[in-house]
Short mmCIF file of N, CA and C in Angstrom, two decimals:
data_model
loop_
_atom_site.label_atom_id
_atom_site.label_comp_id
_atom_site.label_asym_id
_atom_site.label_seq_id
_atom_site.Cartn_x
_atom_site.Cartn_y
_atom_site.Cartn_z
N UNK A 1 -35.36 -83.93 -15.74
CA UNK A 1 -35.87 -84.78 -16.81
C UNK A 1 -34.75 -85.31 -17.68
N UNK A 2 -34.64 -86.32 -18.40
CA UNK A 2 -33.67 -87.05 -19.32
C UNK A 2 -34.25 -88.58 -19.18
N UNK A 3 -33.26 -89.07 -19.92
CA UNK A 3 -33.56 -90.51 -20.49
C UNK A 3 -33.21 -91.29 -19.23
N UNK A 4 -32.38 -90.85 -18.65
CA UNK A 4 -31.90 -92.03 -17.14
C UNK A 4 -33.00 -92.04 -16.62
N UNK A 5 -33.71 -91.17 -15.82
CA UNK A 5 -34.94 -91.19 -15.39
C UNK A 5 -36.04 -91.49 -16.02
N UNK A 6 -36.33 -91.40 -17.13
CA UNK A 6 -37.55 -92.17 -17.45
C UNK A 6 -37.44 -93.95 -17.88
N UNK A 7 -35.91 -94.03 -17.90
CA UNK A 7 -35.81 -95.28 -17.92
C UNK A 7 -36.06 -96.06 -16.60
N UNK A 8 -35.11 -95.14 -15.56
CA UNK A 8 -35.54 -96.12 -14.09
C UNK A 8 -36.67 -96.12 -13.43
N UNK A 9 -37.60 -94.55 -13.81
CA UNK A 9 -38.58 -94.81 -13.77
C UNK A 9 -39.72 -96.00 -14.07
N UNK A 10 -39.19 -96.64 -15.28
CA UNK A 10 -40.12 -97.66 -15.66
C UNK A 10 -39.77 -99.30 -15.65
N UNK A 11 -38.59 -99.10 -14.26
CA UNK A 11 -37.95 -100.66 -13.99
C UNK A 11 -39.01 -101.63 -13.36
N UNK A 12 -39.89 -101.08 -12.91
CA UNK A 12 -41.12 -102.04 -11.80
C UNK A 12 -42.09 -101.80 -13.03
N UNK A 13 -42.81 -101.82 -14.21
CA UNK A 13 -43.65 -101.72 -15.16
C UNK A 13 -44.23 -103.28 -14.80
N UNK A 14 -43.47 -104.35 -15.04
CA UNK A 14 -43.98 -105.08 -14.96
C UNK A 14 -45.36 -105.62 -13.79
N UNK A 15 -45.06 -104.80 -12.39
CA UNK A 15 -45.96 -105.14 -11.27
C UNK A 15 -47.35 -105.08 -11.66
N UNK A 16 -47.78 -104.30 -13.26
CA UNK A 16 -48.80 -103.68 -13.21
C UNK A 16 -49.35 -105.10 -13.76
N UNK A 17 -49.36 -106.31 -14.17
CA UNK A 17 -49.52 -107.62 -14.57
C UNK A 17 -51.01 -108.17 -13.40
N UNK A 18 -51.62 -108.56 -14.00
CA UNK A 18 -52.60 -109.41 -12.97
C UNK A 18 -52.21 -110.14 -11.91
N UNK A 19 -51.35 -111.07 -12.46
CA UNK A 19 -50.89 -111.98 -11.71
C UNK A 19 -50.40 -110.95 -10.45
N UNK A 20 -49.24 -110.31 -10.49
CA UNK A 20 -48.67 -109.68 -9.57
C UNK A 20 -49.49 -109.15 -8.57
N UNK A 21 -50.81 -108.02 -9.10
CA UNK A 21 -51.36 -107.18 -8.80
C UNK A 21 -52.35 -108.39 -7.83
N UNK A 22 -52.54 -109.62 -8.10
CA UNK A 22 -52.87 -110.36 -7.28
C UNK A 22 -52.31 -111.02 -5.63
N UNK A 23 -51.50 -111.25 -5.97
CA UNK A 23 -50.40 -111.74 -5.29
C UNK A 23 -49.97 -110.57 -4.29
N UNK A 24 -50.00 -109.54 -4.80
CA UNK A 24 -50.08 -107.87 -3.47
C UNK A 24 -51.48 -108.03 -3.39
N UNK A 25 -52.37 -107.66 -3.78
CA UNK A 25 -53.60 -107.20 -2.87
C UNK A 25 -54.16 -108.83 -2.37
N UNK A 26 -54.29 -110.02 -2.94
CA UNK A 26 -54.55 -110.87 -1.71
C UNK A 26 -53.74 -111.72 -0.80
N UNK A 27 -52.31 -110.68 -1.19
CA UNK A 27 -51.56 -111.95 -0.12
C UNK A 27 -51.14 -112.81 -0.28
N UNK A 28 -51.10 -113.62 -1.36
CA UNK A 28 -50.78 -114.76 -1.83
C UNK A 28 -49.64 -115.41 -2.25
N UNK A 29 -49.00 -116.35 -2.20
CA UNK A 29 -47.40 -116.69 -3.42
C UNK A 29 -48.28 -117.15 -4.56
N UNK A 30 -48.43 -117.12 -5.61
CA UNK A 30 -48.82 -117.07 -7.01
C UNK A 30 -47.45 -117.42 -7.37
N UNK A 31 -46.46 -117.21 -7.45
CA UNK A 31 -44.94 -117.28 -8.09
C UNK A 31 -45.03 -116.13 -8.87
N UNK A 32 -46.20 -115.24 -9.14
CA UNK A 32 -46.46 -114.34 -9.91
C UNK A 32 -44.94 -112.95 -10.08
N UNK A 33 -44.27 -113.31 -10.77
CA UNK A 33 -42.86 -112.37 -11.69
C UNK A 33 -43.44 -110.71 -12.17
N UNK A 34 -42.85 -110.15 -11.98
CA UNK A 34 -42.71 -108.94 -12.99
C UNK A 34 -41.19 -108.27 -14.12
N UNK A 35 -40.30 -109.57 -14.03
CA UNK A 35 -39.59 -108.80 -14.99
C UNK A 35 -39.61 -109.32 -16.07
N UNK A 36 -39.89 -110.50 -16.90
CA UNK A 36 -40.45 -110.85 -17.99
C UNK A 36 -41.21 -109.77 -18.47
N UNK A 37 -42.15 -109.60 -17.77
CA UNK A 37 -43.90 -109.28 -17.70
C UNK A 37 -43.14 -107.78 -17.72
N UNK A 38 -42.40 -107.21 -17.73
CA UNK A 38 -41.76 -105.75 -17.69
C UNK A 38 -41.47 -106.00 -18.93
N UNK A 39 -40.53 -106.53 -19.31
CA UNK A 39 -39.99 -106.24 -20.72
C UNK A 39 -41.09 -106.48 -22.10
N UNK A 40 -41.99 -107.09 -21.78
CA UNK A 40 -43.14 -107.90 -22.63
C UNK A 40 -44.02 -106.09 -22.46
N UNK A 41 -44.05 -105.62 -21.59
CA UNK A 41 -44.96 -104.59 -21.96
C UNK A 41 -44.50 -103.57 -22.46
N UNK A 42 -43.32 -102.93 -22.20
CA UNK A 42 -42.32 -101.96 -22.57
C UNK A 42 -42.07 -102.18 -24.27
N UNK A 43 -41.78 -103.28 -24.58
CA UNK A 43 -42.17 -103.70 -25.95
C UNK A 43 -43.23 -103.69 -26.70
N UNK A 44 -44.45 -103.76 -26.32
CA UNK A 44 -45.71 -103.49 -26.54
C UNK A 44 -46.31 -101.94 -26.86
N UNK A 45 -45.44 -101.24 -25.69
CA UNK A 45 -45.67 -99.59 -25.73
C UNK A 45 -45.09 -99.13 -27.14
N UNK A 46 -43.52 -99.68 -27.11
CA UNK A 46 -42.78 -99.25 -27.97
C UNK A 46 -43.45 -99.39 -29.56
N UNK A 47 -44.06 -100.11 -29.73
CA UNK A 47 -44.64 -100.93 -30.97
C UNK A 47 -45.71 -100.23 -31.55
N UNK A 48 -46.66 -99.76 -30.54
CA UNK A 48 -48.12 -99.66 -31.08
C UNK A 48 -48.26 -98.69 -29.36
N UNK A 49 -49.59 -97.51 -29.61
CA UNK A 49 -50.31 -97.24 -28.57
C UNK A 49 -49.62 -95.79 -28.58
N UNK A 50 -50.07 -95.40 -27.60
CA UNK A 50 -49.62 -94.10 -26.84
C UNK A 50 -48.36 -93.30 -26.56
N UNK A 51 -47.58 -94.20 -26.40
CA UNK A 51 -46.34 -94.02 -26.51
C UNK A 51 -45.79 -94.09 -27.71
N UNK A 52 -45.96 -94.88 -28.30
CA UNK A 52 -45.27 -94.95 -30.07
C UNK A 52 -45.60 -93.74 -30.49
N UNK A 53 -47.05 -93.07 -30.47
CA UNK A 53 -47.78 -92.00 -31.31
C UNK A 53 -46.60 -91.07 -30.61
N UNK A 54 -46.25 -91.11 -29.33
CA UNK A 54 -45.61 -89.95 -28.75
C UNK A 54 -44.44 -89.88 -29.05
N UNK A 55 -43.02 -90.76 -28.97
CA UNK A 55 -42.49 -90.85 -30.09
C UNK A 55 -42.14 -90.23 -31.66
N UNK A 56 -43.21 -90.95 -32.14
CA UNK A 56 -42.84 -90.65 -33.68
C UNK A 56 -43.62 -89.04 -33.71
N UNK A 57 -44.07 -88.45 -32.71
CA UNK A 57 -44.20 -86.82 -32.86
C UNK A 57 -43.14 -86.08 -32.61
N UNK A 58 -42.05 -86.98 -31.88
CA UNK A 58 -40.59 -86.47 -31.20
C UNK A 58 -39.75 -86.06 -32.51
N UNK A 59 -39.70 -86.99 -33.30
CA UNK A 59 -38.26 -87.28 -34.14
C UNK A 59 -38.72 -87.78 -35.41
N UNK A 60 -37.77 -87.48 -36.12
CA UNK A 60 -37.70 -87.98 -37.59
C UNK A 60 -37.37 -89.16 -37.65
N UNK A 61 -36.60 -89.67 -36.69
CA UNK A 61 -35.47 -91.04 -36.50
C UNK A 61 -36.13 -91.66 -36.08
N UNK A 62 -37.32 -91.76 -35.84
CA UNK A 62 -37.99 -92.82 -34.81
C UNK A 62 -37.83 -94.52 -34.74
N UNK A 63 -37.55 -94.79 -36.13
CA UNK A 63 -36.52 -96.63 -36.24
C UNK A 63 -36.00 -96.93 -35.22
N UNK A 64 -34.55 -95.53 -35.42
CA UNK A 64 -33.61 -95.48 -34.65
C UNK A 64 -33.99 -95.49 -32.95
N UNK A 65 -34.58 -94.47 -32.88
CA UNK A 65 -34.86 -94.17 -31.29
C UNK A 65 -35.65 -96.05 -30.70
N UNK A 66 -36.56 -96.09 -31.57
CA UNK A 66 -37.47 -97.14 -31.12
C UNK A 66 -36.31 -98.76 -30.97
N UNK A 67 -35.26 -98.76 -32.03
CA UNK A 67 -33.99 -99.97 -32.03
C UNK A 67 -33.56 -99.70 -30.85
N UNK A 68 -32.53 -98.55 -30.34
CA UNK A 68 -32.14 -98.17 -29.13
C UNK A 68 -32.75 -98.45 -27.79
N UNK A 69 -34.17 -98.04 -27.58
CA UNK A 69 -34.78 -98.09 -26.30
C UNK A 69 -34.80 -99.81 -26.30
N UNK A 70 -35.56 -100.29 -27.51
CA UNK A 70 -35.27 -101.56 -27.20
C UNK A 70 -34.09 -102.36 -26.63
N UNK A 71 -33.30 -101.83 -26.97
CA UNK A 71 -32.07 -102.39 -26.00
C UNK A 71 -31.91 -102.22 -24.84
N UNK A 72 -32.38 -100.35 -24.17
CA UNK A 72 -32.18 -100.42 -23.07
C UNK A 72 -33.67 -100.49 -22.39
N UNK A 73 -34.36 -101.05 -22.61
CA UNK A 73 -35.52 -101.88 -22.09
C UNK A 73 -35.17 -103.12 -21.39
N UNK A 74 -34.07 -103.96 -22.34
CA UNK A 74 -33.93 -105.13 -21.36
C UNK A 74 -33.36 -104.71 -19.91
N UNK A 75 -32.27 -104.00 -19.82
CA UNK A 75 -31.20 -103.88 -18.53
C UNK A 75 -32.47 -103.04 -17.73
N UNK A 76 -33.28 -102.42 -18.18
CA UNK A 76 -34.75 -101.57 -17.31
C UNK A 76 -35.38 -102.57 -16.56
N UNK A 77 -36.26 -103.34 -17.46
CA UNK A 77 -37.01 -104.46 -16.73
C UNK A 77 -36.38 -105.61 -15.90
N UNK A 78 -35.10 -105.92 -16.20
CA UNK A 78 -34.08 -106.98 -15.74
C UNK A 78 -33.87 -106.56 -14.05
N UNK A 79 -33.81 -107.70 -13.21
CA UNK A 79 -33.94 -107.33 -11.86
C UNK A 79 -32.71 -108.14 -11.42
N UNK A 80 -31.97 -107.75 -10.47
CA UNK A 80 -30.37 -108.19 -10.04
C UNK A 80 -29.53 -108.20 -10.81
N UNK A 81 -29.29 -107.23 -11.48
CA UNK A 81 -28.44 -106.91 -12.59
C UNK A 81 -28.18 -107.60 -14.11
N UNK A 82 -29.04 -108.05 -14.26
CA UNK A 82 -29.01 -108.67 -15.60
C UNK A 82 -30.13 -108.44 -16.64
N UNK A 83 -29.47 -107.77 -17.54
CA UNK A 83 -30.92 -107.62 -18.41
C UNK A 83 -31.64 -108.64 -18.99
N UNK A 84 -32.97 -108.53 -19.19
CA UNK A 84 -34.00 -109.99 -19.87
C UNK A 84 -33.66 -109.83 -21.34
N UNK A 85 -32.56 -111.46 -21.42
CA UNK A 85 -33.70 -111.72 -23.22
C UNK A 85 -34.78 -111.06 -23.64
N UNK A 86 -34.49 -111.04 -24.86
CA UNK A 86 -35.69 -110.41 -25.94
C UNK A 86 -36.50 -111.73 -26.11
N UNK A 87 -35.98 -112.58 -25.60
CA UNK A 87 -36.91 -114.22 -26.11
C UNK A 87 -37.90 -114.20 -24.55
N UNK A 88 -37.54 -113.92 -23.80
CA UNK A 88 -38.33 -113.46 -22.94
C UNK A 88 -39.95 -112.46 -23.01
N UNK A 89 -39.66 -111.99 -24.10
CA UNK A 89 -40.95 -111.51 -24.25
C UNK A 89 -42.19 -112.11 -25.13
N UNK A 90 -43.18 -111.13 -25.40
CA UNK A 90 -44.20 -111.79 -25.73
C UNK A 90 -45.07 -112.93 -25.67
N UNK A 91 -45.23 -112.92 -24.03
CA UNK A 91 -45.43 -114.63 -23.91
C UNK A 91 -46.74 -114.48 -22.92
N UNK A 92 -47.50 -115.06 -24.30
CA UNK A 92 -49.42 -114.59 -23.73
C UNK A 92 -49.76 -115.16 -22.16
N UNK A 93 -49.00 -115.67 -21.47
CA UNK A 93 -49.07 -115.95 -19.78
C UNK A 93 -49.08 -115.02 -19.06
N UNK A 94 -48.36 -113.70 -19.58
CA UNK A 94 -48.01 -113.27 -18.27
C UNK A 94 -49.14 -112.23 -18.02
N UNK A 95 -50.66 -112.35 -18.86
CA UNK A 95 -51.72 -111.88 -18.41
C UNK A 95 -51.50 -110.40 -17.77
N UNK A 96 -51.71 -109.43 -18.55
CA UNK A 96 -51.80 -107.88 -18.35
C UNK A 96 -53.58 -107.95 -17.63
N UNK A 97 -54.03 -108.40 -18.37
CA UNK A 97 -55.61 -108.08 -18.41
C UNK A 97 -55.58 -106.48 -19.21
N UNK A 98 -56.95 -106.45 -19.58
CA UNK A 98 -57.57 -105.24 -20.14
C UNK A 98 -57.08 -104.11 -19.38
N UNK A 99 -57.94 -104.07 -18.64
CA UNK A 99 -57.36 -103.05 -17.14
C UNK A 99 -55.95 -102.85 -16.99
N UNK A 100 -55.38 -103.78 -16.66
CA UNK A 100 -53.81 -103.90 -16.19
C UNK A 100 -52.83 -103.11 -17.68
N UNK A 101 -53.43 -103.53 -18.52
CA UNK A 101 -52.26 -103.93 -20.00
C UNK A 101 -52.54 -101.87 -19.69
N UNK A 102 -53.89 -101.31 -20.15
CA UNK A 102 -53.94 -99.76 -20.00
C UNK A 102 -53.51 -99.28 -19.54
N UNK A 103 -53.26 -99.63 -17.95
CA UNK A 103 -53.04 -98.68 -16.72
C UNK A 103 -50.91 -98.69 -16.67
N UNK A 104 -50.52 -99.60 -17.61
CA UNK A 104 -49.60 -99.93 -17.81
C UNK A 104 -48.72 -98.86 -18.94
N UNK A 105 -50.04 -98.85 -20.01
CA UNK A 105 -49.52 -98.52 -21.09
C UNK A 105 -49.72 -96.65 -20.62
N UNK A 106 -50.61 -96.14 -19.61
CA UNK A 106 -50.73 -95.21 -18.79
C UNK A 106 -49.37 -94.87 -18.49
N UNK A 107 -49.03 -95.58 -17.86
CA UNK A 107 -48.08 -95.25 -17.00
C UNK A 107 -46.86 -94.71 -17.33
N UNK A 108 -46.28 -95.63 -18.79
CA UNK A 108 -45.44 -95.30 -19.46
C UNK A 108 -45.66 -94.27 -20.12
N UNK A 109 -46.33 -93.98 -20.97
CA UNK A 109 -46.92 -92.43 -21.67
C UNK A 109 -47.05 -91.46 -20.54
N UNK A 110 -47.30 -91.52 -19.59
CA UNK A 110 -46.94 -90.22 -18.12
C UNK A 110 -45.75 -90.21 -17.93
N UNK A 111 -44.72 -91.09 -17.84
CA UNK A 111 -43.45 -91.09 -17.82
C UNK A 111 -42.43 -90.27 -18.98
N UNK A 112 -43.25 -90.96 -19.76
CA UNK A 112 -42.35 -89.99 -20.88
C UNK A 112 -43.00 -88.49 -21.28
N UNK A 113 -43.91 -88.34 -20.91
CA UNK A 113 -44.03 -87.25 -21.13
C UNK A 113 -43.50 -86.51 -19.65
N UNK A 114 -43.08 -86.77 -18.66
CA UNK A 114 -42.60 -86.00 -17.46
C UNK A 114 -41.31 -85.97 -17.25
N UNK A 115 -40.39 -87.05 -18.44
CA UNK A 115 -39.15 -86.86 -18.19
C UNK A 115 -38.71 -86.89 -19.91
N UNK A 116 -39.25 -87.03 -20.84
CA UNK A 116 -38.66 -86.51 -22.37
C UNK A 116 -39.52 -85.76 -22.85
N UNK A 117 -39.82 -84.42 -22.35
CA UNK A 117 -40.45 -83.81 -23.03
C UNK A 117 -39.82 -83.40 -24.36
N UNK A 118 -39.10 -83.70 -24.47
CA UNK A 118 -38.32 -83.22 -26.00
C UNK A 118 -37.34 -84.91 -25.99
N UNK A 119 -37.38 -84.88 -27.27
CA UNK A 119 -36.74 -86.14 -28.10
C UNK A 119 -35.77 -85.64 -28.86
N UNK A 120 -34.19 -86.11 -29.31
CA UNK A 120 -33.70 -84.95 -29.82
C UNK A 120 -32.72 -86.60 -30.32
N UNK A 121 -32.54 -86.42 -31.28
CA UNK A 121 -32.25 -87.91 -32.17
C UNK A 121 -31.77 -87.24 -33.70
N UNK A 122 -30.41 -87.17 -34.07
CA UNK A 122 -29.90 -85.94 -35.29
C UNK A 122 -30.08 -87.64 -36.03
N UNK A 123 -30.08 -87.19 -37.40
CA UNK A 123 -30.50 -88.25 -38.67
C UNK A 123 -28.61 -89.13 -38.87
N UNK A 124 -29.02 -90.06 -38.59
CA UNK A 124 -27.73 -91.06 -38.09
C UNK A 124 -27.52 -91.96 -39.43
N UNK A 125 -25.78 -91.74 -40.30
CA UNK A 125 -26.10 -92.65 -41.09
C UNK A 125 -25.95 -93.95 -40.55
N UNK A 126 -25.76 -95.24 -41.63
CA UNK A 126 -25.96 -97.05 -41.56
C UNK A 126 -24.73 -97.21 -40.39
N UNK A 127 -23.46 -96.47 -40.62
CA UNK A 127 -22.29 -96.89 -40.01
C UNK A 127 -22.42 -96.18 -38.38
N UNK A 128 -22.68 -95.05 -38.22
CA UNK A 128 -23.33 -94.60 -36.69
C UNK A 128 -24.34 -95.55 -35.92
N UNK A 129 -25.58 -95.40 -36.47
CA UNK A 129 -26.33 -96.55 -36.49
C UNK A 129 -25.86 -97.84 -35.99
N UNK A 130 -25.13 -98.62 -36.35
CA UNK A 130 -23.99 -99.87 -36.37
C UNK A 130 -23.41 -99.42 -34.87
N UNK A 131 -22.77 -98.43 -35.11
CA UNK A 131 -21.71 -97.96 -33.79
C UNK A 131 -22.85 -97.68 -32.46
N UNK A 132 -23.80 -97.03 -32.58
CA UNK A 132 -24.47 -96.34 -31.64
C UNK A 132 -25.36 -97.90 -30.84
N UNK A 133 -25.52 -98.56 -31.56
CA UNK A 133 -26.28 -100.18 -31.28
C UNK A 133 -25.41 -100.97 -30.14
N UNK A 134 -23.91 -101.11 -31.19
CA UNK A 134 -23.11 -101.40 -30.10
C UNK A 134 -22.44 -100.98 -29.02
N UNK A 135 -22.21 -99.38 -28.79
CA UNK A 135 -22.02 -99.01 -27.57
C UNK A 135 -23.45 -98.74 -26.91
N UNK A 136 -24.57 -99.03 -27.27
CA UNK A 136 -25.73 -99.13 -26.52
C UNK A 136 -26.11 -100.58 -25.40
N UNK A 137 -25.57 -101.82 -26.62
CA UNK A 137 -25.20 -103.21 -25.57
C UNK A 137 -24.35 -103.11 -24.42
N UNK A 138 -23.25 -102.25 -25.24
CA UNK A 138 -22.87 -102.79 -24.05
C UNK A 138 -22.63 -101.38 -22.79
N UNK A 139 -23.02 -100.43 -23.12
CA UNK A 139 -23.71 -99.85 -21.82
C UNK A 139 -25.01 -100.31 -21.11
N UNK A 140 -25.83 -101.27 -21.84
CA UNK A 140 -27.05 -101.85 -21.12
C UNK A 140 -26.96 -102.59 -20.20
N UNK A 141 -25.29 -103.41 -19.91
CA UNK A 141 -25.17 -103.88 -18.66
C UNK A 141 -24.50 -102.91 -17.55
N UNK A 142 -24.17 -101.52 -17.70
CA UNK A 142 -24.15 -100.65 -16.51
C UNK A 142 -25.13 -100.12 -16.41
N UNK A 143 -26.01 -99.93 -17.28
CA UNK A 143 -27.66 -99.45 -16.97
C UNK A 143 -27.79 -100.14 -15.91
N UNK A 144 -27.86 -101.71 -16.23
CA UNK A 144 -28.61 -102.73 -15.27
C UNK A 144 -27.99 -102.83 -13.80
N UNK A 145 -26.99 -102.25 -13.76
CA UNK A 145 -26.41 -102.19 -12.62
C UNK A 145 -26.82 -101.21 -11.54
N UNK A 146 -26.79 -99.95 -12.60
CA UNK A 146 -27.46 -98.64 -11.81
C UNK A 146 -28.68 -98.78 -11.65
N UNK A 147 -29.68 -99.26 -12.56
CA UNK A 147 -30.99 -99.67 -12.10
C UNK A 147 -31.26 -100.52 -10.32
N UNK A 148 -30.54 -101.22 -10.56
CA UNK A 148 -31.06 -101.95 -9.50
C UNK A 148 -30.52 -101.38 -7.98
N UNK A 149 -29.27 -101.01 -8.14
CA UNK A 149 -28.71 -100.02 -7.21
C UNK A 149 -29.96 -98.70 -7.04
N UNK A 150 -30.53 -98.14 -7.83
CA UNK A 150 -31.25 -97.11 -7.34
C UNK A 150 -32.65 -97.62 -6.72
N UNK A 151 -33.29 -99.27 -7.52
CA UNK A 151 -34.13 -99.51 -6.89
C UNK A 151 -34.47 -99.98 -5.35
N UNK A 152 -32.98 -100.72 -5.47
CA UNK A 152 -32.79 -100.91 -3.64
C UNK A 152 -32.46 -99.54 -2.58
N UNK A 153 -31.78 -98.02 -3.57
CA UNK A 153 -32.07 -96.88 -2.44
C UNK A 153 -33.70 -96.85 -2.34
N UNK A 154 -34.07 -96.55 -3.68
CA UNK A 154 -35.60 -95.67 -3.03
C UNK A 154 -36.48 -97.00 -2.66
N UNK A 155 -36.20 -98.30 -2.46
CA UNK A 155 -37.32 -99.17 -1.58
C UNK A 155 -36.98 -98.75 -0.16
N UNK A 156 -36.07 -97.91 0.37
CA UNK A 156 -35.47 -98.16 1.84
C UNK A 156 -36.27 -97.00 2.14
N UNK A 157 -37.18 -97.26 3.01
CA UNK A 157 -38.28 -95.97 3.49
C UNK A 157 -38.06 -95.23 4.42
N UNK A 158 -36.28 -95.70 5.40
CA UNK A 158 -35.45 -94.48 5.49
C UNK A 158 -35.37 -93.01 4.71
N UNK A 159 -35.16 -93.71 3.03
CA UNK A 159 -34.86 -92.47 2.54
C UNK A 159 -36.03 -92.07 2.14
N UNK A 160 -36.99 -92.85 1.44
CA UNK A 160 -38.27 -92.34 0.82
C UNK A 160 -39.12 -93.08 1.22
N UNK A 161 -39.58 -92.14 2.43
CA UNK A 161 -40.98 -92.92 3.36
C UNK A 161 -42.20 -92.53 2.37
N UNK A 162 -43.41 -93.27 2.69
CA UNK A 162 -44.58 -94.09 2.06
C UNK A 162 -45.53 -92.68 2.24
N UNK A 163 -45.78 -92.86 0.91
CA UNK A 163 -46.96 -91.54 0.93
C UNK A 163 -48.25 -92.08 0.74
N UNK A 164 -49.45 -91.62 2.02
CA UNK A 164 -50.55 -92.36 1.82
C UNK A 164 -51.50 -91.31 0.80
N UNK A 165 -51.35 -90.34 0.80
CA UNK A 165 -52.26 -89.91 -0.21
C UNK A 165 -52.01 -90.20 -1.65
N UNK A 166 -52.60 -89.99 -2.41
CA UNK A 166 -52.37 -89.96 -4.07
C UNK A 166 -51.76 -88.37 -4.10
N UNK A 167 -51.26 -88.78 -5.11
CA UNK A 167 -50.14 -87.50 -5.76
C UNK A 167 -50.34 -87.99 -7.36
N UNK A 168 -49.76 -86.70 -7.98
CA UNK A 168 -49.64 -86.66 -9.14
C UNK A 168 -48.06 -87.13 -9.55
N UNK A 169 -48.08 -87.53 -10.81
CA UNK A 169 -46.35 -88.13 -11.05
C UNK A 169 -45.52 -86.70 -10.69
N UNK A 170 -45.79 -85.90 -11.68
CA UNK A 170 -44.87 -84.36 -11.23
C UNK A 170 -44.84 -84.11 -9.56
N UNK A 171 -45.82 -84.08 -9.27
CA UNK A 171 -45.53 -84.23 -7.39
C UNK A 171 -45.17 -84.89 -6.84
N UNK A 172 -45.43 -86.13 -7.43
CA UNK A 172 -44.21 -87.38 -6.78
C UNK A 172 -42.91 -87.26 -6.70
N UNK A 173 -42.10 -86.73 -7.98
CA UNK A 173 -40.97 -86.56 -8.63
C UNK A 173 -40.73 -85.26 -7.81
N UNK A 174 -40.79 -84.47 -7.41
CA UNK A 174 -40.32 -83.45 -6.34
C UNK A 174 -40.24 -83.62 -5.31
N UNK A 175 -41.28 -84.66 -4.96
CA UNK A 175 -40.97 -85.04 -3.29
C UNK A 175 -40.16 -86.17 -3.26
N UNK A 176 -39.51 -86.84 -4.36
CA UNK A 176 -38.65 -87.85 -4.38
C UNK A 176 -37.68 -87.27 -4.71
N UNK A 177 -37.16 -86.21 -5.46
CA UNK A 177 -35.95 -85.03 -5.47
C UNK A 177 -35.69 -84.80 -4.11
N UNK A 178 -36.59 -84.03 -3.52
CA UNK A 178 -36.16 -83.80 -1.77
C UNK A 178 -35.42 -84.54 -0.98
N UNK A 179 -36.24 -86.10 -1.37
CA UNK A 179 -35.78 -87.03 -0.09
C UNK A 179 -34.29 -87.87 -0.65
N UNK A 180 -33.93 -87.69 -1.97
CA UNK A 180 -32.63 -87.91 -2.22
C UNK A 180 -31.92 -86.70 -1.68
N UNK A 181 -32.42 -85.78 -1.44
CA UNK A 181 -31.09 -84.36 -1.04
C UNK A 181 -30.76 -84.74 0.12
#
């Protein structure tokens, strides 16, 4: 468990979008995107819902924590190594739906609770703060690097072949430990 993993964990967030979820189950080109539509929801979590509540039960700092992730949210959702603009988000097109926007905001709140079970954020003054922002930018473009590098290992079903049953995230995450050994 740690922050790397629940971050790369939540690089495909966006698929959970209508549009997308269309475009896989009927087959279709829609042009339908998920990394906009990633960062637009990850922002959404962060803000309000399930995840925020979970969060601000973590830490005293929660500003702080919530400024930070926002940063490394972009290089998360960003696909071929480049993280998304923040102007990139919030843009009522990219249609979650009811269903979708939940199962989304699901997803992320299972995540963090399976890989931060503890939040640990010491009370940072204005000038740390300042410092911690900017070596956060600009580690968000080796995030984005390692992100996408890990997403192209585990799509290769060499290493992590296709599980047809349902599993639980914690059971997923052990049988995806294995197949990296």
């Amino acid at each position: 468990p740690g922050l790397l993993p629940f971050l790369l964990a939540l690089h495909d967030v966006g698929k959970f979008s209508q549009p997308f979820q269309e475009k896989i189950q009927l087959d279709i080109n829609n042009y339908a995107g998920h990394t906009a539509e990633g960062l637009d929801i990850l922002l959404k979590c962060l803000s309000k819902g399930s995840f925020s509540d979970y969060l601000s039960g973590k830490t005293s700092e929660i500003k702080s924590l919530k400024s930070l992730l926002k940063i490394l949210f972009q290089p998360i959702a960003g696909h071929h190594g480049t993280p998304v603009p923040l102007t990139f988000a919030d843009n009522p097109s990219y249609g979650f739906g009811t269903s979708n926007l939940h199962d989304a905001e699901s997803f992320v709140l299972e995540m963090a609770q399976l890989f931060l079970p503890e939040v640990h954020l010491a009370p940072l003054s204005k000038d740390e703060k300042k410092r911690l922002r900017a070596d956060t930018m600009f580690l968000s473009w080796i995030l984005a690097g390692v992100c996408v590098t890990a997403d192209w290992l585990a799509s290769n079903v060499s290493f992590f072949p296709w599980k047809q049953e349902v599993v639980s995230f914690p059971d997923y995450w052990q049988f995806a430990e294995s197949c990296a050994l």
